[in-house]
Amino acid sequence: MHHVFLKIYFLLFSLWIHDITADDVVITADRACDVGFSIGTNNHAECRLTYWKTKETLIYNCEYSSCWAGPHQWVPMSGCTRESDKHVSAQQCAQYKYTGQKNVYTCDNPGGVSYTCTYDPSTAPVMACLKCKPKH
């Protein structure tokens, strides 16, 4: 009798796992968004990270509520300027992106004002997200 239950369990488990697709998998690992972070709609965010040895950039769709930099949902960046005003300031960057130019990030503060900030990607402050899926 024990073998019958085991066979039924295995059959049901096989049917259940057959319905799981890659889109259903949520990765619950810390993703350090070192080259970009942007806020979408409906609690979504896009996290960009780079494997510097291969220069490969990966993009993840994350739950915005799982993305933090310490106690904040922004990263502090200093040495920032606006195109219209070259005054240097520190900003709270709610969204940011590495431009590909040496040590240059774009930064949008929570008010939606855009800045250019100078940071080496290996030392730039980053958002980290826990609940993410690879973007297709």
PDB file of N, CA and C in Angstrom, residues 6-112:
ATOM      1  N   LEU A   6       3.256   6.387  -2.810  1.00  0.00           N
ATOM      2  CA  LEU A   6       4.488   6.963  -3.332  1.00  0.00           C
ATOM      3  C   LEU A   6       4.384   7.191  -4.841  1.00  0.00           C
ATOM      4  N   LYS A   7       3.802   6.243  -5.563  1.00  0.00           N
ATOM      5  CA  LYS A   7       3.629   6.391  -7.008  1.00  0.00           C
ATOM      6  C   LYS A   7       2.655   7.522  -7.329  1.00  0.00           C
ATOM      7  N   ILE A   8       1.581   7.616  -6.578  1.00  0.00           N
ATOM      8  CA  ILE A   8       0.608   8.695  -6.793  1.00  0.00           C
ATOM      9  C   ILE A   8       1.263  10.048  -6.500  1.00  0.00           C
ATOM     10  N   TYR A   9       2.007  10.128  -5.418  1.00  0.00           N
ATOM     11  CA  TYR A   9       2.702  11.371  -5.067  1.00  0.00           C
ATOM     12  C   TYR A   9       3.658  11.774  -6.185  1.00  0.00           C
ATOM     13  N   PHE A  10       4.438  10.819  -6.680  1.00  0.00           N
ATOM     14  CA  PHE A  10       5.396  11.108  -7.742  1.00  0.00           C
ATOM     15  C   PHE A  10       4.679  11.566  -9.011  1.00  0.00           C
ATOM     16  N   LEU A  11       3.561  10.943  -9.346  1.00  0.00           N
ATOM     17  CA  LEU A  11       2.787  11.330 -10.521  1.00  0.00           C
ATOM     18  C   LEU A  11       2.258  12.755 -10.378  1.00  0.00           C
ATOM     19  N   LEU A  12       1.678  13.074  -9.229  1.00  0.00           N
ATOM     20  CA  LEU A  12       1.147  14.420  -9.003  1.00  0.00           C
ATOM     21  C   LEU A  12       2.262  15.461  -9.000  1.00  0.00           C
ATOM     22  N   PHE A  13       3.379  15.136  -8.389  1.00  0.00           N
ATOM     23  CA  PHE A  13       4.516  16.053  -8.373  1.00  0.00           C
ATOM     24  C   PHE A  13       5.020  16.305  -9.794  1.00  0.00           C
ATOM     25  N   SER A  14       5.093  15.258 -10.605  1.00  0.00           N
ATOM     26  CA  SER A  14       5.549  15.405 -11.988  1.00  0.00           C
ATOM     27  C   SER A  14       4.602  16.284 -12.793  1.00  0.00           C
ATOM     28  N   LEU A  15       3.311  16.110 -12.607  1.00  0.00           N
ATOM     29  CA  LEU A  15       2.338  16.954 -13.307  1.00  0.00           C
ATOM     30  C   LEU A  15       2.442  18.402 -12.853  1.00  0.00           C
ATOM     31  N   TRP A  16       2.642  18.615 -11.567  1.00  0.00           N
ATOM     32  CA  TRP A  16       2.755  19.980 -11.031  1.00  0.00           C
ATOM     33  C   TRP A  16       3.996  20.671 -11.573  1.00  0.00           C
ATOM     34  N   ILE A  17       5.131  19.995 -11.554  1.00  0.00           N
ATOM     35  CA  ILE A  17       6.381  20.622 -11.989  1.00  0.00           C
ATOM     36  C   ILE A  17       6.384  20.855 -13.495  1.00  0.00           C
ATOM     37  N   HIS A  18       5.621  20.083 -14.243  1.00  0.00           N
ATOM     38  CA  HIS A  18       5.531  20.255 -15.688  1.00  0.00           C
ATOM     39  C   HIS A  18       4.928  21.614 -16.042  1.00  0.00           C
ATOM     40  N   ASP A  19       4.051  22.137 -15.210  1.00  0.00           N
ATOM     41  CA  ASP A  19       3.393  23.418 -15.478  1.00  0.00           C
ATOM     42  C   ASP A  19       4.238  24.626 -15.099  1.00  0.00           C
ATOM     43  N   ILE A  20       5.353  24.438 -14.444  1.00  0.00           N
ATOM     44  CA  ILE A  20       6.203  25.560 -14.053  1.00  0.00           C
ATOM     45  C   ILE A  20       7.063  25.972 -15.241  1.00  0.00           C
ATOM     46  N   THR A  21       7.061  27.268 -15.540  1.00  0.00           N
ATOM     47  CA  THR A  21       7.899  27.787 -16.616  1.00  0.00           C
ATOM     48  C   THR A  21       8.926  28.738 -16.028  1.00  0.00           C
ATOM     49  N   ALA A  22       9.874  29.169 -16.842  1.00  0.00           N
ATOM     50  CA  ALA A  22      10.907  30.100 -16.377  1.00  0.00           C
ATOM     51  C   ALA A  22      10.302  31.421 -15.937  1.00  0.00           C
ATOM     52  N   ASP A  23       9.180  31.824 -16.548  1.00  0.00           N
ATOM     53  CA  ASP A  23       8.537  33.080 -16.166  1.00  0.00           C
ATOM     54  C   ASP A  23       7.952  33.028 -14.763  1.00  0.00           C
ATOM     55  N   ASP A  24       7.706  31.827 -14.248  1.00  0.00           N
ATOM     56  CA  ASP A  24       7.130  31.682 -12.913  1.00  0.00           C
ATOM     57  C   ASP A  24       8.180  31.757 -11.815  1.00  0.00           C
ATOM     58  N   VAL A  25       9.436  31.623 -12.171  1.00  0.00           N
ATOM     59  CA  VAL A  25      10.495  31.553 -11.174  1.00  0.00           C
ATOM     60  C   VAL A  25      10.891  32.956 -10.730  1.00  0.00           C
ATOM     61  N   VAL A  26      10.814  33.201  -9.441  1.00  0.00           N
ATOM     62  CA  VAL A  26      11.269  34.465  -8.868  1.00  0.00           C
ATOM     63  C   VAL A  26      12.559  34.179  -8.125  1.00  0.00           C
ATOM     64  N   ILE A  27      13.603  34.864  -8.521  1.00  0.00           N
ATOM     65  CA  ILE A  27      14.896  34.683  -7.874  1.00  0.00           C
ATOM     66  C   ILE A  27      14.907  35.512  -6.603  1.00  0.00           C
ATOM     67  N   THR A  28      15.180  34.888  -5.485  1.00  0.00           N
ATOM     68  CA  THR A  28      15.259  35.631  -4.228  1.00  0.00           C
ATOM     69  C   THR A  28      16.711  35.678  -3.790  1.00  0.00           C
ATOM     70  N   ALA A  29      17.481  36.391  -4.565  1.00  0.00           N
ATOM     71  CA  ALA A  29      18.893  36.599  -4.256  1.00  0.00           C
ATOM     72  C   ALA A  29      19.185  38.083  -4.398  1.00  0.00           C
ATOM     73  N   ASP A  30      20.178  38.519  -3.707  1.00  0.00           N
ATOM     74  CA  ASP A  30      20.535  39.932  -3.729  1.00  0.00           C
ATOM     75  C   ASP A  30      21.130  40.297  -5.084  1.00  0.00           C
ATOM     76  N   ARG A  31      20.470  41.186  -5.800  1.00  0.00           N
ATOM     77  CA  ARG A  31      20.952  41.678  -7.090  1.00  0.00           C
ATOM     78  C   ARG A  31      21.451  43.100  -6.894  1.00  0.00           C
ATOM     79  N   ALA A  32      22.726  43.327  -7.077  1.00  0.00           N
ATOM     80  CA  ALA A  32      23.301  44.662  -6.944  1.00  0.00           C
ATOM     81  C   ALA A  32      23.218  45.344  -8.301  1.00  0.00           C
ATOM     82  N   CYS A  33      22.385  46.338  -8.399  1.00  0.00           N
ATOM     83  CA  CYS A  33      22.109  47.025  -9.666  1.00  0.00           C
ATOM     84  C   CYS A  33      23.207  48.052  -9.934  1.00  0.00           C
ATOM     85  N   ASP A  34      24.387  47.582 -10.352  1.00  0.00           N
ATOM     86  CA  ASP A  34      25.552  48.459 -10.434  1.00  0.00           C
ATOM     87  C   ASP A  34      25.582  49.371 -11.652  1.00  0.00           C
ATOM     88  N   VAL A  35      24.905  49.019 -12.720  1.00  0.00           N
ATOM     89  CA  VAL A  35      24.943  49.879 -13.905  1.00  0.00           C
ATOM     90  C   VAL A  35      23.590  50.479 -14.269  1.00  0.00           C
ATOM     91  N   GLY A  36      22.570  50.219 -13.469  1.00  0.00           N
ATOM     92  CA  GLY A  36      21.298  50.864 -13.742  1.00  0.00           C
ATOM     93  C   GLY A  36      20.177  50.393 -12.851  1.00  0.00           C
ATOM     94  N   PHE A  37      19.293  51.332 -12.544  1.00  0.00           N
ATOM     95  CA  PHE A  37      18.092  51.029 -11.779  1.00  0.00           C
ATOM     96  C   PHE A  37      17.023  52.017 -12.214  1.00  0.00           C
ATOM     97  N   SER A  38      15.858  51.497 -12.619  1.00  0.00           N
ATOM     98  CA  SER A  38      14.758  52.380 -13.007  1.00  0.00           C
ATOM     99  C   SER A  38      13.451  51.849 -12.439  1.00  0.00           C
ATOM    100  N   ILE A  39      12.568  52.773 -12.129  1.00  0.00           N
ATOM    101  CA  ILE A  39      11.283  52.447 -11.523  1.00  0.00           C
ATOM    102  C   ILE A  39      10.230  52.362 -12.616  1.00  0.00           C
ATOM    103  N   GLY A  40       9.488  51.261 -12.619  1.00  0.00           N
ATOM    104  CA  GLY A  40       8.405  51.091 -13.575  1.00  0.00           C
ATOM    105  C   GLY A  40       7.063  51.350 -12.913  1.00  0.00           C
ATOM    106  N   THR A  41       6.040  50.701 -13.409  1.00  0.00           N
ATOM    107  CA  THR A  41       4.698  50.831 -12.845  1.00  0.00           C
ATOM    108  C   THR A  41       4.326  49.559 -12.097  1.00  0.00           C
ATOM    109  N   ASN A  42       3.286  49.642 -11.309  1.00  0.00           N
ATOM    110  CA  ASN A  42       2.739  48.474 -10.603  1.00  0.00           C
ATOM    111  C   ASN A  42       3.787  47.731  -9.778  1.00  0.00           C
ATOM    112  N   ASN A  43       4.565  48.469  -8.983  1.00  0.00           N
ATOM    113  CA  ASN A  43       5.564  47.884  -8.084  1.00  0.00           C
ATOM    114  C   ASN A  43       6.673  47.144  -8.828  1.00  0.00           C
ATOM    115  N   HIS A  44       6.991  47.563 -10.042  1.00  0.00           N
ATOM    116  CA  HIS A  44       8.070  46.941 -10.802  1.00  0.00           C
ATOM    117  C   HIS A  44       9.254  47.886 -10.927  1.00  0.00           C
ATOM    118  N   ALA A  45      10.426  47.298 -11.035  1.00  0.00           N
ATOM    119  CA  ALA A  45      11.661  48.055 -11.252  1.00  0.00           C
ATOM    120  C   ALA A  45      12.563  47.226 -12.159  1.00  0.00           C
ATOM    121  N   GLU A  46      13.452  47.914 -12.863  1.00  0.00           N
ATOM    122  CA  GLU A  46      14.416  47.234 -13.715  1.00  0.00           C
ATOM    123  C   GLU A  46      15.800  47.410 -13.110  1.00  0.00           C
ATOM    124  N   CYS A  47      16.467  46.301 -12.899  1.00  0.00           N
ATOM    125  CA  CYS A  47      17.804  46.278 -12.303  1.00  0.00           C
ATOM    126  C   CYS A  47      18.796  45.807 -13.363  1.00  0.00           C
ATOM    127  N   ARG A  48      19.839  46.608 -13.587  1.00  0.00           N
ATOM    128  CA  ARG A  48      20.887  46.239 -14.541  1.00  0.00           C
ATOM    129  C   ARG A  48      22.177  45.987 -13.773  1.00  0.00           C
ATOM    130  N   LEU A  49      22.779  44.834 -14.034  1.00  0.00           N
ATOM    131  CA  LEU A  49      24.057  44.533 -13.402  1.00  0.00           C
ATOM    132  C   LEU A  49      25.017  43.982 -14.434  1.00  0.00           C
ATOM    133  N   THR A  50      26.292  44.179 -14.195  1.00  0.00           N
ATOM    134  CA  THR A  50      27.314  43.774 -15.156  1.00  0.00           C
ATOM    135  C   THR A  50      28.315  42.830 -14.510  1.00  0.00           C
ATOM    136  N   TYR A  51      28.659  41.787 -15.260  1.00  0.00           N
ATOM    137  CA  TYR A  51      29.789  40.945 -14.901  1.00  0.00           C
ATOM    138  C   TYR A  51      30.989  41.561 -15.601  1.00  0.00           C
ATOM    139  N   TRP A  52      31.821  42.268 -14.859  1.00  0.00           N
ATOM    140  CA  TRP A  52      32.877  43.081 -15.453  1.00  0.00           C
ATOM    141  C   TRP A  52      33.939  42.265 -16.170  1.00  0.00           C
ATOM    142  N   LYS A  53      34.169  41.025 -15.763  1.00  0.00           N
ATOM    143  CA  LYS A  53      35.181  40.208 -16.443  1.00  0.00           C
ATOM    144  C   LYS A  53      34.765  39.897 -17.875  1.00  0.00           C
ATOM    145  N   THR A  54      33.459  39.677 -18.088  1.00  0.00           N
ATOM    146  CA  THR A  54      32.964  39.344 -19.426  1.00  0.00           C
ATOM    147  C   THR A  54      32.301  40.535 -20.111  1.00  0.00           C
ATOM    148  N   LYS A  55      32.092  41.616 -19.373  1.00  0.00           N
ATOM    149  CA  LYS A  55      31.408  42.820 -19.873  1.00  0.00           C
ATOM    150  C   LYS A  55      29.946  42.545 -20.226  1.00  0.00           C
ATOM    151  N   GLU A  56      29.391  41.472 -19.682  1.00  0.00           N
ATOM    152  CA  GLU A  56      28.004  41.116 -19.961  1.00  0.00           C
ATOM    153  C   GLU A  56      27.077  41.840 -18.988  1.00  0.00           C
ATOM    154  N   THR A  57      26.086  42.538 -19.537  1.00  0.00           N
ATOM    155  CA  THR A  57      25.091  43.209 -18.709  1.00  0.00           C
ATOM    156  C   THR A  57      23.821  42.372 -18.688  1.00  0.00           C
ATOM    157  N   LEU A  58      23.325  42.095 -17.501  1.00  0.00           N
ATOM    158  CA  LEU A  58      22.087  41.345 -17.329  1.00  0.00           C
ATOM    159  C   LEU A  58      21.011  42.292 -16.827  1.00  0.00           C
ATOM    160  N   ILE A  59      19.791  42.073 -17.285  1.00  0.00           N
ATOM    161  CA  ILE A  59      18.670  42.915 -16.889  1.00  0.00           C
ATOM    162  C   ILE A  59      17.649  42.040 -16.174  1.00  0.00           C
ATOM    163  N   TYR A  60      17.194  42.521 -15.023  1.00  0.00           N
ATOM    164  CA  TYR A  60      16.197  41.813 -14.230  1.00  0.00           C
ATOM    165  C   TYR A  60      14.984  42.703 -14.003  1.00  0.00           C
ATOM    166  N   ASN A  61      13.802  42.098 -14.046  1.00  0.00           N
ATOM    167  CA  ASN A  61      12.579  42.763 -13.612  1.00  0.00           C
ATOM    168  C   ASN A  61      12.386  42.391 -12.152  1.00  0.00           C
ATOM    169  N   CYS A  62      12.287  43.398 -11.307  1.00  0.00           N
ATOM    170  CA  CYS A  62      12.226  43.165  -9.864  1.00  0.00           C
ATOM    171  C   CYS A  62      10.979  43.792  -9.262  1.00  0.00           C
ATOM    172  N   GLU A  63      10.595  43.283  -8.105  1.00  0.00           N
ATOM    173  CA  GLU A  63       9.550  43.934  -7.324  1.00  0.00           C
ATOM    174  C   GLU A  63      10.187  45.152  -6.661  1.00  0.00           C
ATOM    175  N   TYR A  64       9.662  46.333  -6.975  1.00  0.00           N
ATOM    176  CA  TYR A  64      10.243  47.568  -6.448  1.00  0.00           C
ATOM    177  C   TYR A  64      10.302  47.552  -4.926  1.00  0.00           C
ATOM    178  N   SER A  65       9.297  46.967  -4.303  1.00  0.00           N
ATOM    179  CA  SER A  65       9.264  46.938  -2.833  1.00  0.00           C
ATOM    180  C   SER A  65      10.383  46.083  -2.242  1.00  0.00           C
ATOM    181  N   SER A  66      11.089  45.304  -3.074  1.00  0.00           N
ATOM    182  CA  SER A  66      12.209  44.486  -2.582  1.00  0.00           C
ATOM    183  C   SER A  66      13.558  45.143  -2.861  1.00  0.00           C
ATOM    184  N   CYS A  67      13.549  46.384  -3.343  1.00  0.00           N
ATOM    185  CA  CYS A  67      14.785  47.077  -3.735  1.00  0.00           C
ATOM    186  C   CYS A  67      15.121  48.189  -2.746  1.00  0.00           C
ATOM    187  N   TRP A  68      16.329  48.126  -2.197  1.00  0.00           N
ATOM    188  CA  TRP A  68      16.735  49.084  -1.168  1.00  0.00           C
ATOM    189  C   TRP A  68      18.219  49.386  -1.253  1.00  0.00           C
ATOM    190  N   ALA A  69      18.576  50.537  -0.744  1.00  0.00           N
ATOM    191  CA  ALA A  69      19.973  50.908  -0.498  1.00  0.00           C
ATOM    192  C   ALA A  69      20.010  51.331   0.958  1.00  0.00           C
ATOM    193  N   GLY A  70      20.322  50.393   1.827  1.00  0.00           N
ATOM    194  CA  GLY A  70      20.204  50.667   3.263  1.00  0.00           C
ATOM    195  C   GLY A  70      18.734  50.865   3.594  1.00  0.00           C
ATOM    196  N   PRO A  71      18.391  51.927   4.328  1.00  0.00           N
ATOM    197  CA  PRO A  71      16.986  52.148   4.682  1.00  0.00           C
ATOM    198  C   PRO A  71      16.220  52.963   3.633  1.00  0.00           C
ATOM    199  N   HIS A  72      16.844  53.230   2.466  1.00  0.00           N
ATOM    200  CA  HIS A  72      16.245  54.123   1.475  1.00  0.00           C
ATOM    201  C   HIS A  72      15.975  53.418   0.149  1.00  0.00           C
ATOM    202  N   GLN A  73      15.068  54.004  -0.637  1.00  0.00           N
ATOM    203  CA  GLN A  73      14.852  53.531  -1.999  1.00  0.00           C
ATOM    204  C   GLN A  73      15.465  54.534  -2.978  1.00  0.00           C
ATOM    205  N   TRP A  74      16.633  54.980  -2.648  1.00  0.00           N
ATOM    206  CA  TRP A  74      17.473  55.836  -3.485  1.00  0.00           C
ATOM    207  C   TRP A  74      18.918  55.642  -3.040  1.00  0.00           C
ATOM    208  N   VAL A  75      19.848  56.002  -3.928  1.00  0.00           N
ATOM    209  CA  VAL A  75      21.265  55.930  -3.570  1.00  0.00           C
ATOM    210  C   VAL A  75      21.840  57.343  -3.522  1.00  0.00           C
ATOM    211  N   PRO A  76      22.738  57.599  -2.580  1.00  0.00           N
ATOM    212  CA  PRO A  76      23.366  58.923  -2.517  1.00  0.00           C
ATOM    213  C   PRO A  76      24.513  59.011  -3.529  1.00  0.00           C
ATOM    214  N   MET A  77      24.498  60.040  -4.330  1.00  0.00           N
ATOM    215  CA  MET A  77      25.616  60.292  -5.245  1.00  0.00           C
ATOM    216  C   MET A  77      26.043  61.745  -5.079  1.00  0.00           C
ATOM    217  N   SER A  78      27.347  61.953  -5.075  1.00  0.00           N
ATOM    218  CA  SER A  78      27.879  63.315  -4.983  1.00  0.00           C
ATOM    219  C   SER A  78      28.595  63.637  -6.289  1.00  0.00           C
ATOM    220  N   GLY A  79      29.039  64.866  -6.426  1.00  0.00           N
ATOM    221  CA  GLY A  79      29.719  65.264  -7.652  1.00  0.00           C
ATOM    222  C   GLY A  79      28.781  65.335  -8.839  1.00  0.00           C
ATOM    223  N   CYS A  80      27.524  65.695  -8.591  1.00  0.00           N
ATOM    224  CA  CYS A  80      26.504  65.720  -9.640  1.00  0.00           C
ATOM    225  C   CYS A  80      26.297  67.141 -10.171  1.00  0.00           C
ATOM    226  N   THR A  81      26.039  67.239 -11.470  1.00  0.00           N
ATOM    227  CA  THR A  81      25.761  68.534 -12.099  1.00  0.00           C
ATOM    228  C   THR A  81      24.566  68.393 -13.034  1.00  0.00           C
ATOM    229  N   ARG A  82      23.919  69.533 -13.307  1.00  0.00           N
ATOM    230  CA  ARG A  82      22.853  69.593 -14.311  1.00  0.00           C
ATOM    231  C   ARG A  82      23.430  70.258 -15.544  1.00  0.00           C
ATOM    232  N   GLU A  83      22.880  69.922 -16.691  1.00  0.00           N
ATOM    233  CA  GLU A  83      23.385  70.521 -17.926  1.00  0.00           C
ATOM    234  C   GLU A  83      23.217  72.038 -17.908  1.00  0.00           C
ATOM    235  N   SER A  84      22.102  72.507 -17.364  1.00  0.00           N
ATOM    236  CA  SER A  84      21.827  73.947 -17.358  1.00  0.00           C
ATOM    237  C   SER A  84      22.567  74.695 -16.252  1.00  0.00           C
ATOM    238  N   ASP A  85      23.096  73.951 -15.275  1.00  0.00           N
ATOM    239  CA  ASP A  85      23.752  74.586 -14.130  1.00  0.00           C
ATOM    240  C   ASP A  85      24.926  73.703 -13.721  1.00  0.00           C
ATOM    241  N   LYS A  86      26.113  74.178 -13.831  1.00  0.00           N
ATOM    242  CA  LYS A  86      27.300  73.369 -13.535  1.00  0.00           C
ATOM    243  C   LYS A  86      27.659  73.349 -12.050  1.00  0.00           C
ATOM    244  N   HIS A  87      26.749  73.842 -11.196  1.00  0.00           N
ATOM    245  CA  HIS A  87      26.961  73.783  -9.749  1.00  0.00           C
ATOM    246  C   HIS A  87      27.010  72.313  -9.327  1.00  0.00           C
ATOM    247  N   VAL A  88      28.018  71.935  -8.571  1.00  0.00           N
ATOM    248  CA  VAL A  88      28.183  70.544  -8.121  1.00  0.00           C
ATOM    249  C   VAL A  88      27.357  70.325  -6.857  1.00  0.00           C
ATOM    250  N   SER A  89      26.614  69.205  -6.838  1.00  0.00           N
ATOM    251  CA  SER A  89      25.760  68.915  -5.685  1.00  0.00           C
ATOM    252  C   SER A  89      25.742  67.423  -5.386  1.00  0.00           C
ATOM    253  N   ALA A  90      25.205  67.093  -4.230  1.00  0.00           N
ATOM    254  CA  ALA A  90      24.951  65.697  -3.852  1.00  0.00           C
ATOM    255  C   ALA A  90      23.472  65.425  -4.105  1.00  0.00           C
ATOM    256  N   GLN A  91      23.162  64.243  -4.599  1.00  0.00           N
ATOM    257  CA  GLN A  91      21.783  63.914  -4.939  1.00  0.00           C
ATOM    258  C   GLN A  91      21.367  62.577  -4.346  1.00  0.00           C
ATOM    259  N   GLN A  92      20.070  62.435  -4.178  1.00  0.00           N
ATOM    260  CA  GLN A  92      19.453  61.167  -3.806  1.00  0.00           C
ATOM    261  C   GLN A  92      18.881  60.597  -5.105  1.00  0.00           C
ATOM    262  N   CYS A  93      19.562  59.631  -5.685  1.00  0.00           N
ATOM    263  CA  CYS A  93      19.191  59.111  -7.003  1.00  0.00           C
ATOM    264  C   CYS A  93      18.197  57.961  -6.866  1.00  0.00           C
ATOM    265  N   ALA A  94      16.950  58.226  -7.239  1.00  0.00           N
ATOM    266  CA  ALA A  94      15.920  57.191  -7.220  1.00  0.00           C
ATOM    267  C   ALA A  94      16.060  56.281  -8.433  1.00  0.00           C
ATOM    268  N   GLN A  95      16.609  56.822  -9.521  1.00  0.00           N
ATOM    269  CA  GLN A  95      16.886  56.069 -10.735  1.00  0.00           C
ATOM    270  C   GLN A  95      18.263  56.499 -11.232  1.00  0.00           C
ATOM    271  N   TYR A  96      18.997  55.556 -11.811  1.00  0.00           N
ATOM    272  CA  TYR A  96      20.323  55.896 -12.323  1.00  0.00           C
ATOM    273  C   TYR A  96      20.721  54.913 -13.410  1.00  0.00           C
ATOM    274  N   LYS A  97      21.690  55.333 -14.224  1.00  0.00           N
ATOM    275  CA  LYS A  97      22.176  54.463 -15.295  1.00  0.00           C
ATOM    276  C   LYS A  97      23.605  54.853 -15.647  1.00  0.00           C
ATOM    277  N   TYR A  98      24.457  53.855 -15.756  1.00  0.00           N
ATOM    278  CA  TYR A  98      25.826  54.069 -16.219  1.00  0.00           C
ATOM    279  C   TYR A  98      25.758  54.332 -17.717  1.00  0.00           C
ATOM    280  N   THR A  99      26.379  55.414 -18.175  1.00  0.00           N
ATOM    281  CA  THR A  99      26.247  55.813 -19.579  1.00  0.00           C
ATOM    282  C   THR A  99      27.182  55.068 -20.516  1.00  0.00           C
ATOM    283  N   GLY A 100      28.194  54.432 -19.985  1.00  0.00           N
ATOM    284  CA  GLY A 100      29.195  53.792 -20.825  1.00  0.00           C
ATOM    285  C   GLY A 100      30.406  54.686 -21.028  1.00  0.00           C
ATOM    286  N   GLN A 101      30.217  55.994 -20.810  1.00  0.00           N
ATOM    287  CA  GLN A 101      31.362  56.896 -20.807  1.00  0.00           C
ATOM    288  C   GLN A 101      32.080  56.686 -19.487  1.00  0.00           C
ATOM    289  N   LYS A 102      33.380  56.849 -19.488  1.00  0.00           N
ATOM    290  CA  LYS A 102      34.159  56.558 -18.288  1.00  0.00           C
ATOM    291  C   LYS A 102      33.641  57.335 -17.075  1.00  0.00           C
ATOM    292  N   ASN A 103      33.196  56.580 -16.069  1.00  0.00           N
ATOM    293  CA  ASN A 103      32.787  57.115 -14.765  1.00  0.00           C
ATOM    294  C   ASN A 103      31.640  58.122 -14.830  1.00  0.00           C
ATOM    295  N   VAL A 104      30.694  57.934 -15.747  1.00  0.00           N
ATOM    296  CA  VAL A 104      29.568  58.863 -15.862  1.00  0.00           C
ATOM    297  C   VAL A 104      28.245  58.116 -15.692  1.00  0.00           C
ATOM    298  N   TYR A 105      27.454  58.569 -14.734  1.00  0.00           N
ATOM    299  CA  TYR A 105      26.104  58.066 -14.498  1.00  0.00           C
ATOM    300  C   TYR A 105      25.101  59.186 -14.739  1.00  0.00           C
ATOM    301  N   THR A 106      23.917  58.819 -15.220  1.00  0.00           N
ATOM    302  CA  THR A 106      22.796  59.744 -15.170  1.00  0.00           C
ATOM    303  C   THR A 106      22.027  59.410 -13.902  1.00  0.00           C
ATOM    304  N   CYS A 107      21.410  60.410 -13.309  1.00  0.00           N
ATOM    305  CA  CYS A 107      20.716  60.251 -12.031  1.00  0.00           C
ATOM    306  C   CYS A 107      19.438  61.071 -12.071  1.00  0.00           C
ATOM    307  N   ASP A 108      18.324  60.446 -11.700  1.00  0.00           N
ATOM    308  CA  ASP A 108      17.066  61.173 -11.515  1.00  0.00           C
ATOM    309  C   ASP A 108      16.733  61.118 -10.039  1.00  0.00           C
ATOM    310  N   ASN A 109      16.588  62.289  -9.425  1.00  0.00           N
ATOM    311  CA  ASN A 109      16.235  62.307  -8.002  1.00  0.00           C
ATOM    312  C   ASN A 109      14.736  62.040  -7.844  1.00  0.00           C
ATOM    313  N   PRO A 110      14.224  61.860  -6.627  1.00  0.00           N
ATOM    314  CA  PRO A 110      12.799  61.555  -6.441  1.00  0.00           C
ATOM    315  C   PRO A 110      11.861  62.606  -7.043  1.00  0.00           C
ATOM    316  N   GLY A 111      12.339  63.829  -7.235  1.00  0.00           N
ATOM    317  CA  GLY A 111      11.530  64.872  -7.866  1.00  0.00           C
ATOM    318  C   GLY A 111      11.553  64.813  -9.380  1.00  0.00           C
ATOM    319  N   GLY A 112      12.303  63.860  -9.953  1.00  0.00           N
ATOM    320  CA  GLY A 112      12.365  63.696 -11.399  1.00  0.00           C
ATOM    321  C   GLY A 112      13.354  64.618 -12.089  1.00  0.00           C
TER     322      GLY A 112
END
